[in-house]
Structure formats: structure tokens, C-alpha cells
Short mmCIF file of C-alpha atoms and ligand atoms in Angstrom, two decimals:
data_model
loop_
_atom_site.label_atom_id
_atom_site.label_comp_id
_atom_site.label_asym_id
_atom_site.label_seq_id
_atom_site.Cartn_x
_atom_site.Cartn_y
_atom_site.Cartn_z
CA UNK A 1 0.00 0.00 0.00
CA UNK A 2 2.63 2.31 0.67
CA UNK A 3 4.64 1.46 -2.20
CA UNK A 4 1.27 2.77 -4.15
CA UNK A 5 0.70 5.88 -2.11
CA UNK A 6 4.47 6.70 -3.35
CA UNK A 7 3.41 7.55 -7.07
CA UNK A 8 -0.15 8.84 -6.39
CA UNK A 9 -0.86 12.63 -5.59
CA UNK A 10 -2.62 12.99 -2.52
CA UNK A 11 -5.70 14.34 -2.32
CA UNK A 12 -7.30 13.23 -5.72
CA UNK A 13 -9.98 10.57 -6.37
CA UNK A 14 -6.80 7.68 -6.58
CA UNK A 15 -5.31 8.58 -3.76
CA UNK A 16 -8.49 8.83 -1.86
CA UNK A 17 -9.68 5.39 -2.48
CA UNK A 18 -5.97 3.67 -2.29
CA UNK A 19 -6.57 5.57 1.34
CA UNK A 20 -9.90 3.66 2.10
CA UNK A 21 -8.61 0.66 1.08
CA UNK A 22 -8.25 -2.32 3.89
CA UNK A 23 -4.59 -3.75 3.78
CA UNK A 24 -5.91 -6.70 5.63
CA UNK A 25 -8.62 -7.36 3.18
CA UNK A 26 -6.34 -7.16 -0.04
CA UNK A 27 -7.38 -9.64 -2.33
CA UNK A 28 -4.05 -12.04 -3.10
CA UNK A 29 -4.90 -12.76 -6.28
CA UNK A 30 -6.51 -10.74 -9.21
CA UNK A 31 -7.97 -12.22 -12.43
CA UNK A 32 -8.88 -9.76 -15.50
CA UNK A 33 -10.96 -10.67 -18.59
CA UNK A 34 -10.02 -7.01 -20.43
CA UNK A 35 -12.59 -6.49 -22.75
CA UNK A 36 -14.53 -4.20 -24.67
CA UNK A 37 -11.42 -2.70 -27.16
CA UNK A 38 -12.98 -3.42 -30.30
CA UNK A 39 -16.20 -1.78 -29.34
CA UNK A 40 -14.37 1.17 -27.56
CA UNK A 41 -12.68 1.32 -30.98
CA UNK A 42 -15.77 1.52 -32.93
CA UNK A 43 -17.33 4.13 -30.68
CA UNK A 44 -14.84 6.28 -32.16
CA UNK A 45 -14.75 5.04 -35.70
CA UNK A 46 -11.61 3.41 -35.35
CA UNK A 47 -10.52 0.46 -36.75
CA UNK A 48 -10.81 -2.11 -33.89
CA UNK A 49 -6.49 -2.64 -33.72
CA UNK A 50 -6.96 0.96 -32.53
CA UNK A 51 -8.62 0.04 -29.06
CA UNK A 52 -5.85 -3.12 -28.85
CA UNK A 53 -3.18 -0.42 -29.26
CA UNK A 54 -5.35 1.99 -26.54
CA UNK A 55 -5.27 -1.27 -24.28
CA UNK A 56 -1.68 -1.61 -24.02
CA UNK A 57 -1.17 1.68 -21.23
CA UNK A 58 -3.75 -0.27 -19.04
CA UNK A 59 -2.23 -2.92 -18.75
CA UNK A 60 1.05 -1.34 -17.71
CA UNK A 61 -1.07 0.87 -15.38
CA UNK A 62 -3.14 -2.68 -13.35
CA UNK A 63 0.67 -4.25 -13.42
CA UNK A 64 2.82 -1.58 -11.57
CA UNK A 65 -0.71 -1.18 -8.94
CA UNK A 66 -1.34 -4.62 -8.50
CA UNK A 67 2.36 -4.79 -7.70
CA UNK A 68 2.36 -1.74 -5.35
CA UNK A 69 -0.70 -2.87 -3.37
CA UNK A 70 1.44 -6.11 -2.70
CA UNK A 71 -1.04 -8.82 -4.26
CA UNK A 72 0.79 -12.01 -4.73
CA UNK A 73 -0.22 -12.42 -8.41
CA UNK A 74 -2.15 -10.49 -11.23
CA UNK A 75 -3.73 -12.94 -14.13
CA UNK A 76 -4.43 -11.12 -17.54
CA UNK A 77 -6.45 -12.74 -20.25
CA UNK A 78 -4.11 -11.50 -23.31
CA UNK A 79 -5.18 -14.18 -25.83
CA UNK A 80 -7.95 -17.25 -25.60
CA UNK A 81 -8.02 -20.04 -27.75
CA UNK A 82 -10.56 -19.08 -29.16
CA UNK A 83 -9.05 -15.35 -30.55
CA UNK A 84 -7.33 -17.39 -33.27
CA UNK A 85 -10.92 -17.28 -35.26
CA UNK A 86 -10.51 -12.93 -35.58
CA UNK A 87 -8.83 -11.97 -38.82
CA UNK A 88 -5.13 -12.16 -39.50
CA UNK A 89 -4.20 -9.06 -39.49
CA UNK A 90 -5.79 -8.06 -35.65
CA UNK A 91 -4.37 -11.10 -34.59
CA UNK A 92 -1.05 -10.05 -36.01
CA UNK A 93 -1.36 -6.95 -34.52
CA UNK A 94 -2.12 -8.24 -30.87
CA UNK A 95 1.03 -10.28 -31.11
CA UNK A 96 3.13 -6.59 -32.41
CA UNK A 97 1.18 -5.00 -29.38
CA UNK A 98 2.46 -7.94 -27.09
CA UNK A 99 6.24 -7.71 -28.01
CA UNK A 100 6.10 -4.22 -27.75
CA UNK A 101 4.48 -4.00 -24.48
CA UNK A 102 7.51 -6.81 -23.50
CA UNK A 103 10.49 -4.78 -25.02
CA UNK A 104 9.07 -1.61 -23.01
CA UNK A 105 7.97 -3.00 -19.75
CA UNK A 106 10.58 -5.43 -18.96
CA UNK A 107 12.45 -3.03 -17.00
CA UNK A 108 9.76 -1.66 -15.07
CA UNK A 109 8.90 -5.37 -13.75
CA UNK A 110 12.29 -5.63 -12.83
CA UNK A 111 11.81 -2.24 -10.66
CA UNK A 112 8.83 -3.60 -9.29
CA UNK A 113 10.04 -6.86 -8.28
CA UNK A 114 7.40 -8.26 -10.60
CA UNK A 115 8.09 -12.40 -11.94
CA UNK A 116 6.73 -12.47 -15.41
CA UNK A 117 4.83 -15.99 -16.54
CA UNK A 118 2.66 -17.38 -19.40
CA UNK A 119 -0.12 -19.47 -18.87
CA UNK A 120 -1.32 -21.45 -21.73
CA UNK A 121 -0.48 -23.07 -25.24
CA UNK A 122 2.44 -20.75 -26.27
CA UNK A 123 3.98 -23.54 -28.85
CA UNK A 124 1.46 -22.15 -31.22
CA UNK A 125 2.83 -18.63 -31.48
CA UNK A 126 4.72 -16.76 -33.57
CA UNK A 127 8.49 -17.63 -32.92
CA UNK A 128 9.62 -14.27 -32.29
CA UNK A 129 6.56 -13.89 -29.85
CA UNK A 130 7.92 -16.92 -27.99
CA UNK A 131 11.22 -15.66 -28.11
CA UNK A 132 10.44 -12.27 -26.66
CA UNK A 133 8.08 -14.30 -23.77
CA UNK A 134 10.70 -16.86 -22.99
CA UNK A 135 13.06 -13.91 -22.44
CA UNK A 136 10.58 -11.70 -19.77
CA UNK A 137 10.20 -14.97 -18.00
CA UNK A 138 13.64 -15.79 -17.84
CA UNK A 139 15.16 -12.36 -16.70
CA UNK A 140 12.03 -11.42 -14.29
CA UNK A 141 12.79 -15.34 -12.53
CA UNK A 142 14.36 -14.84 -9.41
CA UNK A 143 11.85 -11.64 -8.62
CA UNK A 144 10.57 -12.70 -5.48
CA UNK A 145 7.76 -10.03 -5.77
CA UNK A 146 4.33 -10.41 -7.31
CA UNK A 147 3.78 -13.19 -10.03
CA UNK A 148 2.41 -11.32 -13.38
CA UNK A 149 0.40 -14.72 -15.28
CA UNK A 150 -0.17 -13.85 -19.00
CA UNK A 151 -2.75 -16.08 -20.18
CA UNK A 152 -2.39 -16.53 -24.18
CA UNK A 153 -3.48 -19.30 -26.05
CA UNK A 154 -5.10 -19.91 -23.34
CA UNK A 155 -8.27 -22.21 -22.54
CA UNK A 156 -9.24 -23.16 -18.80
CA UNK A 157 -11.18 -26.31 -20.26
CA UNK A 158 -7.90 -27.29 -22.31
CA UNK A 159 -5.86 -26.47 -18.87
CA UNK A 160 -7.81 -28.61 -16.63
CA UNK A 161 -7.52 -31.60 -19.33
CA UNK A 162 -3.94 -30.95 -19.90
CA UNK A 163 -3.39 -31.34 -15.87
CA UNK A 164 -5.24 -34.84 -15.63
CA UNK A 165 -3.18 -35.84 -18.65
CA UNK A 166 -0.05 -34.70 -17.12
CA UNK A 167 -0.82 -37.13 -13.92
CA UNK A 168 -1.69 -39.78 -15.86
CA UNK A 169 1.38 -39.79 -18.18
CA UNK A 170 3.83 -38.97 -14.71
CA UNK A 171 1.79 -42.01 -13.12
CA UNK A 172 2.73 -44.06 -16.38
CA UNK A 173 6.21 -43.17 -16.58
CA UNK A 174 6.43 -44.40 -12.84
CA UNK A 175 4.79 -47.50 -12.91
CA UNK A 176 1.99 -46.35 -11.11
CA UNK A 177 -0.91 -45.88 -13.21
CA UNK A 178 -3.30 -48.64 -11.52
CA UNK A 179 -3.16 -46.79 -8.18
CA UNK A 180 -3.40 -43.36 -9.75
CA UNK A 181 -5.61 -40.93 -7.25
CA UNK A 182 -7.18 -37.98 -9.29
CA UNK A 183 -8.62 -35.81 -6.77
CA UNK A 184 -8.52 -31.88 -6.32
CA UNK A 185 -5.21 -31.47 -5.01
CA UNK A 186 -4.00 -33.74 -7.60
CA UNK A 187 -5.64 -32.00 -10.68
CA UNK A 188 -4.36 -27.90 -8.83
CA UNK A 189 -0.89 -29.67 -8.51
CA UNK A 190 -0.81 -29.71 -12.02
CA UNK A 191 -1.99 -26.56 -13.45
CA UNK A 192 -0.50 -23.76 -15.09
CA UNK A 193 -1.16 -22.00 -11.89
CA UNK A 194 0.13 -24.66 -9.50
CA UNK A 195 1.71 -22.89 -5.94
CA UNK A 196 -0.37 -19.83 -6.81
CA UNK A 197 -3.26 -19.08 -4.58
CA UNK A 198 -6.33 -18.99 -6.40
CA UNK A 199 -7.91 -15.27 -7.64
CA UNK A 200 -10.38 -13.87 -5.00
CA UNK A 201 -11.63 -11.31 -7.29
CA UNK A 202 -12.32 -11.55 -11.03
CA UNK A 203 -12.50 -8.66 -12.96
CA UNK A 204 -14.35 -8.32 -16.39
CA UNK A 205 -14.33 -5.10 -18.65
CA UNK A 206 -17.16 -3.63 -20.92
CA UNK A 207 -20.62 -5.36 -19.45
CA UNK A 208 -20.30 -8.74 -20.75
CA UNK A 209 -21.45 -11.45 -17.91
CA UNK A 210 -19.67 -14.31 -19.43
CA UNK A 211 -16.36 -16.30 -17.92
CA UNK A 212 -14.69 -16.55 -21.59
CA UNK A 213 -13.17 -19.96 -20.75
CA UNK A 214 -10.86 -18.35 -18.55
CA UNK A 215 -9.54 -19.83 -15.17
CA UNK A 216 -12.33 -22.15 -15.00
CA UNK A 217 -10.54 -24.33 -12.21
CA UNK A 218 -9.49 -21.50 -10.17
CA UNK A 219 -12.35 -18.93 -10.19
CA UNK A 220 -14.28 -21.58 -7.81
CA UNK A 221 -15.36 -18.85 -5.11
CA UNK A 222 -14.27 -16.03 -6.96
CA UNK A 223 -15.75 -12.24 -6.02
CA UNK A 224 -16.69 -11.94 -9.93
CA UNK A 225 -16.93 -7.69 -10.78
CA UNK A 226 -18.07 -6.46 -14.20
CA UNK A 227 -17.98 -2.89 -14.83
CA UNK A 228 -19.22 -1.37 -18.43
CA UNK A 229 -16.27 0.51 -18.76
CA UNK A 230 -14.38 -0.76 -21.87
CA UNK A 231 -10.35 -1.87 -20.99
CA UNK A 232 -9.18 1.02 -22.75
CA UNK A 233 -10.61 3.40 -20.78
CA UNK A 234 -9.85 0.61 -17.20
CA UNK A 235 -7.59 3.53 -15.25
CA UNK A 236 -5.99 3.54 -12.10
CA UNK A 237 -9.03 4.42 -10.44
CA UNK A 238 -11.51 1.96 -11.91
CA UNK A 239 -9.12 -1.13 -10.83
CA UNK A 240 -9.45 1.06 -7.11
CA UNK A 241 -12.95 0.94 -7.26
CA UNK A 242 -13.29 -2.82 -8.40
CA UNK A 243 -10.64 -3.64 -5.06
CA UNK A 244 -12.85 -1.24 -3.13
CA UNK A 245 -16.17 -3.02 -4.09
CA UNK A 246 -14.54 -6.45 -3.17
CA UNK A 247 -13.72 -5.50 0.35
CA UNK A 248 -17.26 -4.77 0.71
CA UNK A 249 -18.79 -8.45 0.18
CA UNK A 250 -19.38 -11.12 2.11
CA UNK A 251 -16.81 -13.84 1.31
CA UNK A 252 -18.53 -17.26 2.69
CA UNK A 253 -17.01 -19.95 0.91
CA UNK A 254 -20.19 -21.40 0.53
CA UNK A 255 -20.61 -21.31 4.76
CA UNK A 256 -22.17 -18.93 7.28
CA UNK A 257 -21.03 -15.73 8.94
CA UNK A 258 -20.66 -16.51 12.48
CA UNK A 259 -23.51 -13.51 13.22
CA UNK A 260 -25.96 -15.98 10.92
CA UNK A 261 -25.97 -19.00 13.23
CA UNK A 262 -27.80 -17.87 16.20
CA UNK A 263 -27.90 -21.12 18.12
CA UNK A 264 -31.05 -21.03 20.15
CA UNK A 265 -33.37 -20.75 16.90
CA UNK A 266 -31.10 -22.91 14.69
CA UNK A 267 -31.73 -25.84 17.52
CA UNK A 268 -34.94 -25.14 17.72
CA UNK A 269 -35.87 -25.02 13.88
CA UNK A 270 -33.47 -28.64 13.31
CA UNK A 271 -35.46 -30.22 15.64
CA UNK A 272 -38.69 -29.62 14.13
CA UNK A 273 -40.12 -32.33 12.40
CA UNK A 274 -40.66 -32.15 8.70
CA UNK A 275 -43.35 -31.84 6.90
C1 LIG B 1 -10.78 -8.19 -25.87
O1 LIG B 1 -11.40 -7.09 -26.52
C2 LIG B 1 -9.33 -8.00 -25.84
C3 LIG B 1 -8.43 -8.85 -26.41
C4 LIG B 1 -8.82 -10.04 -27.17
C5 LIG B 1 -6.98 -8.57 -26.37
C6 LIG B 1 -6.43 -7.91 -25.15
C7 LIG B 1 -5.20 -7.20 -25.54
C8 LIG B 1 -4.74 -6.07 -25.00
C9 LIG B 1 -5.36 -5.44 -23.84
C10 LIG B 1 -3.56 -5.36 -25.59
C11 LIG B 1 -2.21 -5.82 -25.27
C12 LIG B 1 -2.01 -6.87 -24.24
C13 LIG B 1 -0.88 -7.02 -23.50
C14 LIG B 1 -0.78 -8.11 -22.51
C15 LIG B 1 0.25 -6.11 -23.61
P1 LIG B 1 -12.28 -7.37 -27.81
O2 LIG B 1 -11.45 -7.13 -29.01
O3 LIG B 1 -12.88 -8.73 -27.76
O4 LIG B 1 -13.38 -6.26 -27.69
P2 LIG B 1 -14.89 -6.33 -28.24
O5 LIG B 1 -15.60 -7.38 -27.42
O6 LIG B 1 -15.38 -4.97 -28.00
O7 LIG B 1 -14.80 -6.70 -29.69
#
């Protein structure tokens, strides 16, 4: 928190609500789905690269905050599987926008501390893309700060497969297929995000209330927040407001607050019959 309050001015609406915010209630882990550049584009009567291109600066923006505020890891959705069906030349484009954003913000992770890592099917991109990812992750390793998770090519249904496949060919290389145990722990061992806590708060740009195939393992009991505001347009202050908003609910885990049970009336009620 105080490493954000450092490049903030006090007094306006940032600093303000960087100010309300609870440090002991700071989400660990942030998911984003940033949508909404095409249309943000069109609004303008751009061509839709335009609002990729206007996308970039937030992302550098959630990045260095999410790494101020001290979360232990900040998941972007860069690139689903399914992206590969837009035409050639935006996808093209996304992967110029990518390497630039990589040759520009490499040393800013490195100020923050920041460990750079891809999630998802990156065998299918362009070689110099892969080149230019391999090299973030490798010089951003031994950051012991927060863990930035690019998710391109990425599929959460394809991820959860790709984990029980991964036990099952480990268990066959060692001889132990016939007492192979896939449960829960088993499957999160092997994910792309295995060792990372999972996100407490999901974040989705521009309206849409869909989960895109992202994260599907690990959003279990996420805080899901969907604001209309397109990702070009996702400041400082909106990813504030979404933090804000999620240290206002009630996080049960799918249990009671312990100001719900009231004893006396809960014993009462159980040990009515039913009818
Ligand atoms: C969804 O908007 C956005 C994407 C598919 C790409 C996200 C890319 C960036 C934010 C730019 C660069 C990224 C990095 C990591 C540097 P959309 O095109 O689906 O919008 P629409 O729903 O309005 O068409």
C-alpha cells in the first residue's frame, strides 16, 4: 500500500480510495478478462487494432498497482483459444502489441520486483513472440515479488484436461498408473497455476457477464466484478474501485457468517419435524 501511495498525488480521487482501502482485506490474487477494445474502438470510428493499441497503457497501469498494493499475483487474459478465429491481421497486430508492451515494460517489472509468466499453449505462437516471452520470464525469474500470469493461447477447459493428462502420463512413466488418485489437489498440482493461490476477485471489462473460458478451475469462489467501462478506458481508479467493491462483500465460501448461526433458533428449527 505504501509502495502505491508513493506515485499517487494525494488528495485526488486515486489517492483517496488507495486511502480507504483495507490492507488486511487485499485480495491475493486478481484475475482480469479485459474487454470491450474493439467496441471502444468503434465508438470512435476506429478500426478495432486501434482500441488493442489503446489497451496496451492499461495494462502497464493494473501491473505496476497490482504490484504496489502487494497482491501475490495479477492474471491477464491477453489471448484465448478461441481469438485465433478474428482476422489475421488483428491477430497479427495483438502479437506486435504484445512484443512491444515486453520490449518496453521489462524493466519496469524488474523495478517492481514483478516475476513475469505465461499461462497457456504458447507452442502455437509466432516464434519471435515466444522468443520475446521466454526472455521476460527468464530475466524477471528470481523476482521474489508479485507473479504477473499472461494467459495466451489460453483455454481453462484445455488447462484442466492438460493437468489430468499430465498425472496420468507422470503415473505411467512411474509405474503407477493402476493406483493413480485424481482428486482436487492432484488435478491444482498440475496446473499452469500450480503454488499460486487462487484469484479472490475476477474482474471483467465492458458489461459482458460471461467467464470466456478463462480460469475455470481456479475462479471456484471467486468475487466476480463487471464494470461497463471498456479496458481502454480501465484507469488507475476503476481497478481502485473494483478492489474497493470487493472488500465490501461477504466472502462465505459457501458457509455462514458466524452472526448468521444464532444457536437457540437454529436448535430449535433442526429439531422440528418435517413436513
Ligand atoms: C478483448 O477485446 C481483448 C483482447 C482479445 C486482447 C487484449 C489485448 C490487450 C489489452 C492489448 C495488449 C495486451 C498485453 C498483454 C500487452 P475485444 O477485441 O474482444 O473487444 P470487443 O468485445 O469490444 O470486440
Amino acid at each position: 500500500m505504501k509502495a502505491l501511495l508513493e506515485i499517487l498525488e494525494p488528495g485526488n480521487r486515486e489517492w483517496e480510495l488507495a486511502c480507504s482501502l483495507d490492507p488486511a482485506r487485499m485480495p491475493a490474487h486478481v484475475a482480469v478478462i479485459m474487454d470491450g477494445n474493439g467496441r471502444w474502438a468503434r465508438r470512435r470510428n476506429l478500426p478495432r487494432v486501434a482500441g488493442h493499441r489503446a489497451g496496451v497503457e492499461p495494462v502497464r497501469v493494473a501491473v505496476e498497482t497490482c504490484a504496489r498494493l502487494g497482491l501475490q499475483s495479477l492474471t491477464l487474459y491477453a489471448f484465448s483459444k478461441e481469438n485465433w478465429k478474428r482476422p489475421k491481421s488483428e491477430v497479427d497486430t495483438l502479437w506486435r502489441l504484445l512484443t512491444y508492451y515486453l520490449s518496453r515494460e521489462v524493466p519496469r517489472l524488474m523495478a517492481n520486483n514483478i516475476r513475469m509468466r505465461v499461462i497457456g499453449h504458447t507452442e502455437a505462437l509466432p516464434v519471435k513472440v515466444r522468443q520475446e516471452l521466454c526472455e521476460a520470464i527468464q530475466i524477471t525469474s528470481s523476482n521474489t515479488g508479485m507473479i504477473l500470469n499472461l494467459a495466451i493461447n489460453y483455454g481453462g477447459r484445455t488447462e484442466i484436461v492438460d493437468a489430468v493428462n499430465r498425472l496420468i502420463s507422470e503415473a505411467r512413466e512411474e509405474g503407477t498408473l493402476d493406483n493413480l488418485v485424481v482428486d482436487e489437489e492432484a488435478i491444482e498440482s498440475k496446473l499452469d497455476t500450480a503454488g499460486q493461490l487462487e484469484p479472490d476477485l475476477l474482474i471483467r471489462t465492458s458489461g459482458e457477464m460471461r467467464i470466456s473460458n478463462f480460469l475455470l478451475w481456479q475462479i471456484a469462489y471467486a468475487e466476480l466484478y463487471v464494470t461497463e467501462i471498456c479496458w481502454p478506458d480501465f484507469d488507475r481508479t476503476c481497478l481502485l474501485e473494483a478492489i474497493a467493491a470487493y472488500q465490501k462483500r461477504d466472502r462465505r465460501f459457501g458457509g455462514l457468517r458466524p452472526a448468521q448461526a444464532s444457536p437457540a433458533t437454529e436448535a430449535e428449527a433442526v429439531s422440528a419435524p418435517i413436513r
